[in-house]
Amino acid sequence: MRINLFLSTILLFGLFNLVSFAQTTAVIKPSAISGDVVSISESKIILQTKDGTIEAVLSDKTQYFRVPPENPTLKAAVASTVSEIGTGDKLLVTGILSDDKKSIPAKSVYLITKSDIAQKQTKEQAEWQTRGIAGKVVSFNPQTKIIGVSVRGLTGEKTILVSPTDKAEFYRYAPDSIKFSEALQSAMSEIEIGDAIRALGDKNTDGTELKAEKIITGAFKTIGGEITAIDTEKNEITINDFQTKKPVTIVIGDSSVLKQFPEELAKRMAMMQAGGGGQGGFRPPTQGNPQTTP
């Protein structure tokens, strides 16, 4: 539920969207820069942003605020001091960005500490374990807004009927990531039968229904095949799909997880393919779940 930018990025961009600035001139406009603290001194803070490092220049007029991660809004911000800022913390700095985009005189600094983020992550992980479900969309009725989810358990598979609350949040995994932190805001209309799904909410007494507060879906495919080529420069692996007998190119990204089959399992798989076994196509030994927390 890529479920690690949801906390570290969504919180900061949530603040970014809430910052409202008055235009001082028709040419010069204030900016809001977000990033991670690389280093800090009495006169400046070095931030690592998505576009590179930026120097936030501090002065006696700089104002500091601390934002709770569970409520990342300006209304929830409380007065803070520069002494509370440490390396690894998340900051949003407002001011006039220099022409070379390398520095910004800090007018206001909004802080979310890494310790606050860690506590929120721990709380969310526990909540998903106790109030969340994971499975596959087997039915979807846009009129009733009820989603049938097939869930595997110790006693086998069962179907749980998921219905969103009025304020439910919808997300969809990015095409190249299974991290919830990198998921994109979505809508119920994007849900499709066959999607992987995670939902967080309250279940009824017998566990057959769930009122969802958060729903994240994605279209994932599991394939297997024999490696025919490896391109280390492009981070690509080409395999011959066991089922379709056609070449498939797999792109390895920053969030890709590489694991090696045990030798015994690899031999069994090779024997099954050589002997025409393996009815139903390639089946991995386990099914990994998309990540739902940062």
C-alpha atoms as a PDB file:
ATOM      1  CA  MET A   1       0.000   0.000   0.000  1.00  0.00           C
ATOM      2  CA  ARG A   2       5.798   1.751  -3.683  1.00  0.00           C
ATOM      3  CA  ILE A   3       2.852   2.194   0.831  1.00  0.00           C
ATOM      4  CA  ASN A   4      10.088   6.116   0.289  1.00  0.00           C
ATOM      5  CA  LEU A   5       8.540   9.258  -0.755  1.00  0.00           C
ATOM      6  CA  PHE A   6       4.947   9.027   0.531  1.00  0.00           C
ATOM      7  CA  LEU A   7       6.031  10.199   3.962  1.00  0.00           C
ATOM      8  CA  SER A   8       9.166  12.119   3.065  1.00  0.00           C
ATOM      9  CA  THR A   9       7.839  13.631  -0.178  1.00  0.00           C
ATOM     10  CA  ILE A  10       4.055  13.692   0.137  1.00  0.00           C
ATOM     11  CA  LEU A  11       4.332  15.462   3.510  1.00  0.00           C
ATOM     12  CA  LEU A  12       6.612  18.110   2.066  1.00  0.00           C
ATOM     13  CA  PHE A  13       4.654  18.558  -1.124  1.00  0.00           C
ATOM     14  CA  GLY A  14       1.486  18.722   0.951  1.00  0.00           C
ATOM     15  CA  LEU A  15       3.060  21.664   2.726  1.00  0.00           C
ATOM     16  CA  PHE A  16       4.215  23.101  -0.567  1.00  0.00           C
ATOM     17  CA  ASN A  17       0.671  23.123  -1.925  1.00  0.00           C
ATOM     18  CA  LEU A  18      -0.593  24.839   1.197  1.00  0.00           C
ATOM     19  CA  VAL A  19       1.929  27.676   1.120  1.00  0.00           C
ATOM     20  CA  SER A  20       0.304  30.819  -0.245  1.00  0.00           C
ATOM     21  CA  PHE A  21       2.526  33.706  -1.169  1.00  0.00           C
ATOM     22  CA  ALA A  22       1.743  37.334  -2.062  1.00  0.00           C
ATOM     23  CA  GLN A  23       3.539  38.481  -5.182  1.00  0.00           C
ATOM     24  CA  THR A  24       5.934  41.277  -4.349  1.00  0.00           C
ATOM     25  CA  THR A  25       6.580  42.352  -7.928  1.00  0.00           C
ATOM     26  CA  ALA A  26       5.590  41.252 -11.381  1.00  0.00           C
ATOM     27  CA  VAL A  27       9.042  39.683 -11.864  1.00  0.00           C
ATOM     28  CA  ILE A  28      10.336  38.393  -8.528  1.00  0.00           C
ATOM     29  CA  LYS A  29       8.257  35.742  -6.840  1.00  0.00           C
ATOM     30  CA  PRO A  30       8.986  33.891  -3.604  1.00  0.00           C
ATOM     31  CA  SER A  31       9.805  30.197  -3.845  1.00  0.00           C
ATOM     32  CA  ALA A  32       9.352  27.170  -1.615  1.00  0.00           C
ATOM     33  CA  ILE A  33      12.182  24.638  -1.659  1.00  0.00           C
ATOM     34  CA  SER A  34      11.920  21.235   0.019  1.00  0.00           C
ATOM     35  CA  GLY A  35      14.629  18.704   0.735  1.00  0.00           C
ATOM     36  CA  ASP A  36      16.734  16.788   3.244  1.00  0.00           C
ATOM     37  CA  VAL A  37      19.245  18.467   5.532  1.00  0.00           C
ATOM     38  CA  VAL A  38      22.801  17.538   4.488  1.00  0.00           C
ATOM     39  CA  SER A  39      24.613  19.894   6.857  1.00  0.00           C
ATOM     40  CA  ILE A  40      23.856  22.866   9.080  1.00  0.00           C
ATOM     41  CA  SER A  41      25.858  25.755  10.508  1.00  0.00           C
ATOM     42  CA  GLU A  42      25.083  29.075  12.175  1.00  0.00           C
ATOM     43  CA  SER A  43      24.732  30.826   8.831  1.00  0.00           C
ATOM     44  CA  LYS A  44      23.379  28.240   6.392  1.00  0.00           C
ATOM     45  CA  ILE A  45      21.716  24.896   5.816  1.00  0.00           C
ATOM     46  CA  ILE A  46      22.650  22.680   2.870  1.00  0.00           C
ATOM     47  CA  LEU A  47      19.591  20.908   1.457  1.00  0.00           C
ATOM     48  CA  GLN A  48      19.508  17.932  -0.881  1.00  0.00           C
ATOM     49  CA  THR A  49      16.559  18.484  -3.206  1.00  0.00           C
ATOM     50  CA  LYS A  50      15.317  16.515  -6.182  1.00  0.00           C
ATOM     51  CA  ASP A  51      17.227  18.942  -8.423  1.00  0.00           C
ATOM     52  CA  GLY A  52      20.498  18.938  -6.455  1.00  0.00           C
ATOM     53  CA  THR A  53      21.910  20.754  -3.426  1.00  0.00           C
ATOM     54  CA  ILE A  54      20.729  24.225  -2.426  1.00  0.00           C
ATOM     55  CA  GLU A  55      22.124  26.518   0.243  1.00  0.00           C
ATOM     56  CA  ALA A  56      19.523  28.057   2.579  1.00  0.00           C
ATOM     57  CA  VAL A  57      21.062  31.232   3.980  1.00  0.00           C
ATOM     58  CA  LEU A  58      19.969  31.976   7.547  1.00  0.00           C
ATOM     59  CA  SER A  59      19.614  35.381   9.214  1.00  0.00           C
ATOM     60  CA  ASP A  60      18.261  36.861  12.433  1.00  0.00           C
ATOM     61  CA  LYS A  61      14.979  37.442  10.560  1.00  0.00           C
ATOM     62  CA  THR A  62      14.505  33.781   9.603  1.00  0.00           C
ATOM     63  CA  GLN A  63      11.445  32.228  11.253  1.00  0.00           C
ATOM     64  CA  TYR A  64      11.354  28.545  12.232  1.00  0.00           C
ATOM     65  CA  PHE A  65       8.350  26.268  12.536  1.00  0.00           C
ATOM     66  CA  ARG A  66       7.934  22.583  13.349  1.00  0.00           C
ATOM     67  CA  VAL A  67       5.223  20.602  11.566  1.00  0.00           C
ATOM     68  CA  PRO A  68       3.801  17.360  13.013  1.00  0.00           C
ATOM     69  CA  PRO A  69       3.977  14.568  10.390  1.00  0.00           C
ATOM     70  CA  GLU A  70       0.504  13.302  11.268  1.00  0.00           C
ATOM     71  CA  ASN A  71      -0.985  16.685  10.310  1.00  0.00           C
ATOM     72  CA  PRO A  72       1.297  18.334   7.714  1.00  0.00           C
ATOM     73  CA  THR A  73      -0.477  21.669   7.397  1.00  0.00           C
ATOM     74  CA  LEU A  74       0.634  25.212   8.113  1.00  0.00           C
ATOM     75  CA  LYS A  75      -2.168  25.563  10.647  1.00  0.00           C
ATOM     76  CA  ALA A  76      -0.633  22.748  12.676  1.00  0.00           C
ATOM     77  CA  ALA A  77       2.866  24.254  12.612  1.00  0.00           C
ATOM     78  CA  VAL A  78       4.267  25.501  15.915  1.00  0.00           C
ATOM     79  CA  ALA A  79       7.137  27.861  16.647  1.00  0.00           C
ATOM     80  CA  SER A  80      10.562  26.233  16.621  1.00  0.00           C
ATOM     81  CA  THR A  81      14.253  27.140  16.656  1.00  0.00           C
ATOM     82  CA  VAL A  82      17.244  26.383  14.485  1.00  0.00           C
ATOM     83  CA  SER A  83      18.639  24.198  17.289  1.00  0.00           C
ATOM     84  CA  GLU A  84      15.918  21.595  16.610  1.00  0.00           C
ATOM     85  CA  ILE A  85      17.137  21.014  13.056  1.00  0.00           C
ATOM     86  CA  GLY A  86      19.498  18.102  12.401  1.00  0.00           C
ATOM     87  CA  THR A  87      20.969  16.245   9.460  1.00  0.00           C
ATOM     88  CA  GLY A  88      18.459  13.975   7.751  1.00  0.00           C
ATOM     89  CA  ASP A  89      15.479  16.129   8.714  1.00  0.00           C
ATOM     90  CA  LYS A  90      12.960  17.283   6.110  1.00  0.00           C
ATOM     91  CA  LEU A  91      12.666  21.019   5.487  1.00  0.00           C
ATOM     92  CA  LEU A  92      10.582  23.376   3.432  1.00  0.00           C
ATOM     93  CA  VAL A  93      12.270  26.770   3.038  1.00  0.00           C
ATOM     94  CA  THR A  94      10.577  29.893   1.665  1.00  0.00           C
ATOM     95  CA  GLY A  95      12.357  32.891   0.186  1.00  0.00           C
ATOM     96  CA  ILE A  96      13.632  34.407  -3.068  1.00  0.00           C
ATOM     97  CA  LEU A  97      15.640  31.832  -5.006  1.00  0.00           C
ATOM     98  CA  SER A  98      18.876  33.138  -6.499  1.00  0.00           C
ATOM     99  CA  ASP A  99      19.230  33.445 -10.268  1.00  0.00           C
ATOM    100  CA  ASP A 100      21.603  30.468 -10.407  1.00  0.00           C
ATOM    101  CA  LYS A 101      19.146  28.440  -8.267  1.00  0.00           C
ATOM    102  CA  LYS A 102      21.966  27.519  -5.885  1.00  0.00           C
ATOM    103  CA  SER A 103      20.915  29.479  -2.802  1.00  0.00           C
ATOM    104  CA  ILE A 104      17.873  30.941  -1.097  1.00  0.00           C
ATOM    105  CA  PRO A 105      17.791  33.523   1.725  1.00  0.00           C
ATOM    106  CA  ALA A 106      15.515  31.738   4.186  1.00  0.00           C
ATOM    107  CA  LYS A 107      12.461  33.738   5.202  1.00  0.00           C
ATOM    108  CA  SER A 108      10.658  30.788   6.839  1.00  0.00           C
ATOM    109  CA  VAL A 109      11.815  27.262   7.599  1.00  0.00           C
ATOM    110  CA  TYR A 110       9.291  24.463   8.160  1.00  0.00           C
ATOM    111  CA  LEU A 111      10.701  21.361   9.829  1.00  0.00           C
ATOM    112  CA  ILE A 112       9.666  17.715  10.020  1.00  0.00           C
ATOM    113  CA  THR A 113      12.263  15.826  12.041  1.00  0.00           C
ATOM    114  CA  LYS A 114      13.492  12.380  11.063  1.00  0.00           C
ATOM    115  CA  SER A 115      12.537  11.095  14.524  1.00  0.00           C
ATOM    116  CA  ASP A 116       8.944  12.273  14.012  1.00  0.00           C
ATOM    117  CA  ILE A 117       8.928  10.572  10.618  1.00  0.00           C
ATOM    118  CA  ALA A 118      10.266   7.314  12.099  1.00  0.00           C
ATOM    119  CA  GLN A 119       7.557   7.321  14.775  1.00  0.00           C
ATOM    120  CA  LYS A 120       4.878   7.891  12.156  1.00  0.00           C
ATOM    121  CA  GLN A 121       6.257   5.072  10.017  1.00  0.00           C
ATOM    122  CA  THR A 122       6.167   2.671  12.962  1.00  0.00           C
ATOM    123  CA  LYS A 123       2.603   3.665  13.795  1.00  0.00           C
ATOM    124  CA  GLU A 124       1.429   3.292  10.190  1.00  0.00           C
ATOM    125  CA  GLN A 125       3.102  -0.105   9.794  1.00  0.00           C
ATOM    126  CA  ALA A 126       1.329  -1.371  12.905  1.00  0.00           C
ATOM    127  CA  GLU A 127      -1.977   0.034  11.666  1.00  0.00           C
ATOM    128  CA  TRP A 128      -1.681  -1.670   8.278  1.00  0.00           C
ATOM    129  CA  GLN A 129      -0.905  -4.972   9.997  1.00  0.00           C
ATOM    130  CA  THR A 130      -3.961  -4.816  12.240  1.00  0.00           C
ATOM    131  CA  ARG A 131      -6.498  -2.950  10.068  1.00  0.00           C
ATOM    132  CA  GLY A 132      -5.307  -3.634   6.543  1.00  0.00           C
ATOM    133  CA  ILE A 133      -5.929  -6.320   3.944  1.00  0.00           C
ATOM    134  CA  ALA A 134      -4.053  -7.274   0.785  1.00  0.00           C
ATOM    135  CA  GLY A 135      -5.280  -9.284  -2.150  1.00  0.00           C
ATOM    136  CA  LYS A 136      -6.555  -9.249  -5.703  1.00  0.00           C
ATOM    137  CA  VAL A 137      -9.579  -7.454  -7.157  1.00  0.00           C
ATOM    138  CA  VAL A 138     -11.994 -10.155  -8.337  1.00  0.00           C
ATOM    139  CA  SER A 139     -15.094  -7.982  -8.766  1.00  0.00           C
ATOM    140  CA  PHE A 140     -15.952  -4.290  -8.908  1.00  0.00           C
ATOM    141  CA  ASN A 141     -19.326  -2.586  -9.076  1.00  0.00           C
ATOM    142  CA  PRO A 142     -18.997   1.145  -9.871  1.00  0.00           C
ATOM    143  CA  GLN A 143     -22.668   1.732  -9.001  1.00  0.00           C
ATOM    144  CA  THR A 144     -22.562   0.254  -5.492  1.00  0.00           C
ATOM    145  CA  LYS A 145     -18.861   1.115  -5.073  1.00  0.00           C
ATOM    146  CA  ILE A 146     -18.213  -2.373  -3.713  1.00  0.00           C
ATOM    147  CA  ILE A 147     -14.913  -4.076  -4.502  1.00  0.00           C
ATOM    148  CA  GLY A 148     -14.568  -7.840  -4.146  1.00  0.00           C
ATOM    149  CA  VAL A 149     -11.079  -8.697  -2.894  1.00  0.00           C
ATOM    150  CA  SER A 150      -9.691 -12.240  -2.836  1.00  0.00           C
ATOM    151  CA  VAL A 151      -7.449 -12.604   0.211  1.00  0.00           C
ATOM    152  CA  ARG A 152      -5.226 -15.536   1.076  1.00  0.00           C
ATOM    153  CA  GLY A 153      -5.203 -16.760   4.661  1.00  0.00           C
ATOM    154  CA  LEU A 154      -4.190 -19.751   6.739  1.00  0.00           C
ATOM    155  CA  THR A 155      -7.490 -21.447   5.940  1.00  0.00           C
ATOM    156  CA  GLY A 156      -7.321 -20.697   2.203  1.00  0.00           C
ATOM    157  CA  GLU A 157      -8.744 -17.903   0.068  1.00  0.00           C
ATOM    158  CA  LYS A 158     -11.799 -15.841   0.918  1.00  0.00           C
ATOM    159  CA  THR A 159     -13.487 -12.808  -0.580  1.00  0.00           C
ATOM    160  CA  ILE A 160     -13.822  -9.601   1.410  1.00  0.00           C
ATOM    161  CA  LEU A 161     -16.215  -6.899   0.211  1.00  0.00           C
ATOM    162  CA  VAL A 162     -14.519  -3.505   0.384  1.00  0.00           C
ATOM    163  CA  SER A 163     -16.520  -0.283   0.266  1.00  0.00           C
ATOM    164  CA  PRO A 164     -14.889   3.150   0.590  1.00  0.00           C
ATOM    165  CA  THR A 165     -15.902   5.682   3.195  1.00  0.00           C
ATOM    166  CA  ASP A 166     -17.069   9.105   2.040  1.00  0.00           C
ATOM    167  CA  LYS A 167     -13.582  10.514   2.680  1.00  0.00           C
ATOM    168  CA  ALA A 168     -11.609   7.539   1.382  1.00  0.00           C
ATOM    169  CA  GLU A 169      -8.232   8.221  -0.228  1.00  0.00           C
ATOM    170  CA  PHE A 170      -7.353   6.418  -3.458  1.00  0.00           C
ATOM    171  CA  TYR A 171      -3.827   5.760  -4.710  1.00  0.00           C
ATOM    172  CA  ARG A 172      -2.325   3.787  -7.580  1.00  0.00           C
ATOM    173  CA  TYR A 173       1.150   2.331  -7.737  1.00  0.00           C
ATOM    174  CA  ALA A 174       3.533   4.029 -10.145  1.00  0.00           C
ATOM    175  CA  PRO A 175       4.316   1.979 -13.272  1.00  0.00           C
ATOM    176  CA  ASP A 176       7.927   1.411 -12.159  1.00  0.00           C
ATOM    177  CA  SER A 177       7.519   1.101  -8.389  1.00  0.00           C
ATOM    178  CA  ILE A 178       5.765  -1.034  -5.783  1.00  0.00           C
ATOM    179  CA  LYS A 179       6.350   1.489  -3.004  1.00  0.00           C
ATOM    180  CA  PHE A 180       3.373   3.205  -1.411  1.00  0.00           C
ATOM    181  CA  SER A 181       5.653   6.199  -0.949  1.00  0.00           C
ATOM    182  CA  GLU A 182       5.862   6.586  -4.724  1.00  0.00           C
ATOM    183  CA  ALA A 183       2.183   5.917  -5.431  1.00  0.00           C
ATOM    184  CA  LEU A 184       0.107   8.525  -7.243  1.00  0.00           C
ATOM    185  CA  GLN A 185      -3.232   9.949  -6.204  1.00  0.00           C
ATOM    186  CA  SER A 186      -5.990   8.109  -8.008  1.00  0.00           C
ATOM    187  CA  ALA A 187      -9.732   7.568  -8.133  1.00  0.00           C
ATOM    188  CA  MET A 188     -12.117   4.648  -7.834  1.00  0.00           C
ATOM    189  CA  SER A 189     -12.698   4.753 -11.588  1.00  0.00           C
ATOM    190  CA  GLU A 190      -9.124   3.520 -12.163  1.00  0.00           C
ATOM    191  CA  ILE A 191      -9.671   0.236 -10.309  1.00  0.00           C
ATOM    192  CA  GLU A 192      -9.720  -2.810 -12.577  1.00  0.00           C
ATOM    193  CA  ILE A 193     -10.460  -6.490 -12.036  1.00  0.00           C
ATOM    194  CA  GLY A 194      -7.176  -8.334 -11.590  1.00  0.00           C
ATOM    195  CA  ASP A 195      -5.464  -5.431  -9.816  1.00  0.00           C
ATOM    196  CA  ALA A 196      -3.379  -5.990  -6.731  1.00  0.00           C
ATOM    197  CA  ILE A 197      -5.057  -4.082  -3.922  1.00  0.00           C
ATOM    198  CA  ARG A 198      -4.462  -3.037  -0.332  1.00  0.00           C
ATOM    199  CA  ALA A 199      -7.106  -1.397   1.791  1.00  0.00           C
ATOM    200  CA  LEU A 200      -7.035   0.089   5.276  1.00  0.00           C
ATOM    201  CA  GLY A 201     -10.165   0.413   7.400  1.00  0.00           C
ATOM    202  CA  ASP A 202     -12.583  -1.185   9.839  1.00  0.00           C
ATOM    203  CA  LYS A 203     -13.855  -4.739   9.343  1.00  0.00           C
ATOM    204  CA  ASN A 204     -17.208  -6.104  10.394  1.00  0.00           C
ATOM    205  CA  THR A 205     -17.443  -8.744  13.110  1.00  0.00           C
ATOM    206  CA  ASP A 206     -16.918 -11.770  10.852  1.00  0.00           C
ATOM    207  CA  GLY A 207     -14.268 -10.110   8.683  1.00  0.00           C
ATOM    208  CA  THR A 208     -16.201 -10.384   5.439  1.00  0.00           C
ATOM    209  CA  GLU A 209     -16.589  -6.636   4.872  1.00  0.00           C
ATOM    210  CA  LEU A 210     -14.300  -3.641   5.252  1.00  0.00           C
ATOM    211  CA  LYS A 211     -15.039   0.089   5.232  1.00  0.00           C
ATOM    212  CA  ALA A 212     -11.910   1.483   3.624  1.00  0.00           C
ATOM    213  CA  GLU A 213     -10.214   4.746   4.526  1.00  0.00           C
ATOM    214  CA  LYS A 214      -7.312   4.198   2.126  1.00  0.00           C
ATOM    215  CA  ILE A 215      -7.217   2.096  -1.036  1.00  0.00           C
ATOM    216  CA  ILE A 216      -4.177   1.508  -3.209  1.00  0.00           C
ATOM    217  CA  THR A 217      -4.241  -0.552  -6.392  1.00  0.00           C
ATOM    218  CA  GLY A 218      -1.903  -1.491  -9.189  1.00  0.00           C
ATOM    219  CA  ALA A 219      -1.584  -3.759 -12.197  1.00  0.00           C
ATOM    220  CA  PHE A 220       1.267  -6.182 -11.568  1.00  0.00           C
ATOM    221  CA  LYS A 221       2.346  -9.166 -13.611  1.00  0.00           C
ATOM    222  CA  THR A 222       4.524 -12.097 -12.590  1.00  0.00           C
ATOM    223  CA  ILE A 223       6.504 -13.766 -15.341  1.00  0.00           C
ATOM    224  CA  GLY A 224       9.395 -16.196 -15.483  1.00  0.00           C
ATOM    225  CA  GLY A 225      11.888 -17.132 -18.118  1.00  0.00           C
ATOM    226  CA  GLU A 226      15.427 -17.969 -19.101  1.00  0.00           C
ATOM    227  CA  ILE A 227      17.926 -15.120 -19.252  1.00  0.00           C
ATOM    228  CA  THR A 228      19.143 -14.522 -22.792  1.00  0.00           C
ATOM    229  CA  ALA A 229      20.955 -11.187 -22.407  1.00  0.00           C
ATOM    230  CA  ILE A 230      22.182  -8.751 -19.749  1.00  0.00           C
ATOM    231  CA  ASP A 231      22.897  -5.070 -20.457  1.00  0.00           C
ATOM    232  CA  THR A 232      24.664  -3.624 -17.407  1.00  0.00           C
ATOM    233  CA  GLU A 233      24.877  -0.115 -18.891  1.00  0.00           C
ATOM    234  CA  LYS A 234      21.110   0.106 -19.381  1.00  0.00           C
ATOM    235  CA  ASN A 235      20.306  -2.021 -16.308  1.00  0.00           C
ATOM    236  CA  GLU A 236      18.241  -4.342 -18.492  1.00  0.00           C
ATOM    237  CA  ILE A 237      17.783  -8.103 -18.501  1.00  0.00           C
ATOM    238  CA  THR A 238      16.206  -9.914 -21.438  1.00  0.00           C
ATOM    239  CA  ILE A 239      14.462 -13.226 -20.808  1.00  0.00           C
ATOM    240  CA  ASN A 240      12.561 -15.700 -22.932  1.00  0.00           C
ATOM    241  CA  ASP A 241       9.103 -15.893 -21.324  1.00  0.00           C
ATOM    242  CA  PHE A 242       8.269 -19.487 -20.319  1.00  0.00           C
ATOM    243  CA  GLN A 243       4.590 -19.029 -21.197  1.00  0.00           C
ATOM    244  CA  THR A 244       4.615 -16.923 -24.361  1.00  0.00           C
ATOM    245  CA  LYS A 245       8.021 -18.112 -25.627  1.00  0.00           C
ATOM    246  CA  LYS A 246       8.708 -14.481 -26.545  1.00  0.00           C
ATOM    247  CA  PRO A 247      11.539 -12.185 -25.391  1.00  0.00           C
ATOM    248  CA  VAL A 248      10.743  -9.773 -22.560  1.00  0.00           C
ATOM    249  CA  THR A 249      13.014  -6.921 -21.438  1.00  0.00           C
ATOM    250  CA  ILE A 250      13.120  -6.267 -17.700  1.00  0.00           C
ATOM    251  CA  VAL A 251      14.348  -2.854 -16.551  1.00  0.00           C
ATOM    252  CA  ILE A 252      16.066  -2.753 -13.149  1.00  0.00           C
ATOM    253  CA  GLY A 253      15.322   0.481 -11.271  1.00  0.00           C
ATOM    254  CA  ASP A 254      16.294   2.013  -7.945  1.00  0.00           C
ATOM    255  CA  SER A 255      13.401   0.282  -6.181  1.00  0.00           C
ATOM    256  CA  SER A 256      13.931  -3.114  -7.795  1.00  0.00           C
ATOM    257  CA  VAL A 257      14.650  -6.023  -5.439  1.00  0.00           C
ATOM    258  CA  LEU A 258      16.914  -8.776  -6.757  1.00  0.00           C
ATOM    259  CA  LYS A 259      16.862 -12.244  -5.200  1.00  0.00           C
ATOM    260  CA  GLN A 260      18.476 -15.506  -6.208  1.00  0.00           C
ATOM    261  CA  PHE A 261      16.643 -18.840  -6.274  1.00  0.00           C
ATOM    262  CA  PRO A 262      18.135 -21.620  -4.165  1.00  0.00           C
ATOM    263  CA  GLU A 263      20.071 -24.040  -6.372  1.00  0.00           C
ATOM    264  CA  GLU A 264      17.662 -26.921  -5.729  1.00  0.00           C
ATOM    265  CA  LEU A 265      14.621 -24.853  -6.723  1.00  0.00           C
ATOM    266  CA  ALA A 266      16.367 -23.564  -9.849  1.00  0.00           C
ATOM    267  CA  LYS A 267      17.129 -27.133 -10.925  1.00  0.00           C
ATOM    268  CA  ARG A 268      13.506 -28.215 -10.389  1.00  0.00           C
ATOM    269  CA  MET A 269      12.264 -25.276 -12.437  1.00  0.00           C
ATOM    270  CA  ALA A 270      14.694 -26.114 -15.253  1.00  0.00           C
ATOM    271  CA  MET A 271      13.625 -29.771 -15.227  1.00  0.00           C
ATOM    272  CA  MET A 272       9.940 -28.789 -15.346  1.00  0.00           C
ATOM    273  CA  GLN A 273      10.534 -26.571 -18.353  1.00  0.00           C
ATOM    274  CA  ALA A 274      12.709 -29.140 -20.133  1.00  0.00           C
ATOM    275  CA  GLY A 275      10.120 -31.858 -19.548  1.00  0.00           C
ATOM    276  CA  GLY A 276       7.135 -29.734 -20.487  1.00  0.00           C
ATOM    277  CA  GLY A 277       5.879 -29.693 -16.902  1.00  0.00           C
ATOM    278  CA  GLY A 278       4.749 -26.762 -14.874  1.00  0.00           C
ATOM    279  CA  GLN A 279       1.127 -26.655 -15.928  1.00  0.00           C
ATOM    280  CA  GLY A 280      -0.356 -23.235 -15.572  1.00  0.00           C
ATOM    281  CA  GLY A 281       2.928 -21.542 -16.385  1.00  0.00           C
ATOM    282  CA  PHE A 282       5.643 -20.206 -14.156  1.00  0.00           C
ATOM    283  CA  ARG A 283       4.744 -19.884 -10.494  1.00  0.00           C
ATOM    284  CA  PRO A 284       7.145 -18.169  -8.113  1.00  0.00           C
ATOM    285  CA  PRO A 285       7.766 -19.841  -4.749  1.00  0.00           C
ATOM    286  CA  THR A 286       6.195 -16.915  -2.896  1.00  0.00           C
ATOM    287  CA  GLN A 287       4.187 -13.857  -3.846  1.00  0.00           C
ATOM    288  CA  GLY A 288       5.715 -10.658  -2.542  1.00  0.00           C
ATOM    289  CA  ASN A 289       3.340  -7.861  -1.532  1.00  0.00           C
ATOM    290  CA  PRO A 290       3.720  -4.282  -2.636  1.00  0.00           C
ATOM    291  CA  GLN A 291       5.025  -2.047   0.115  1.00  0.00           C
ATOM    292  CA  THR A 292       2.424  -0.025   1.925  1.00  0.00           C
ATOM    293  CA  THR A 293       4.533   2.049   4.229  1.00  0.00           C
ATOM    294  CA  PRO A 294       7.666   4.092   3.763  1.00  0.00           C
END
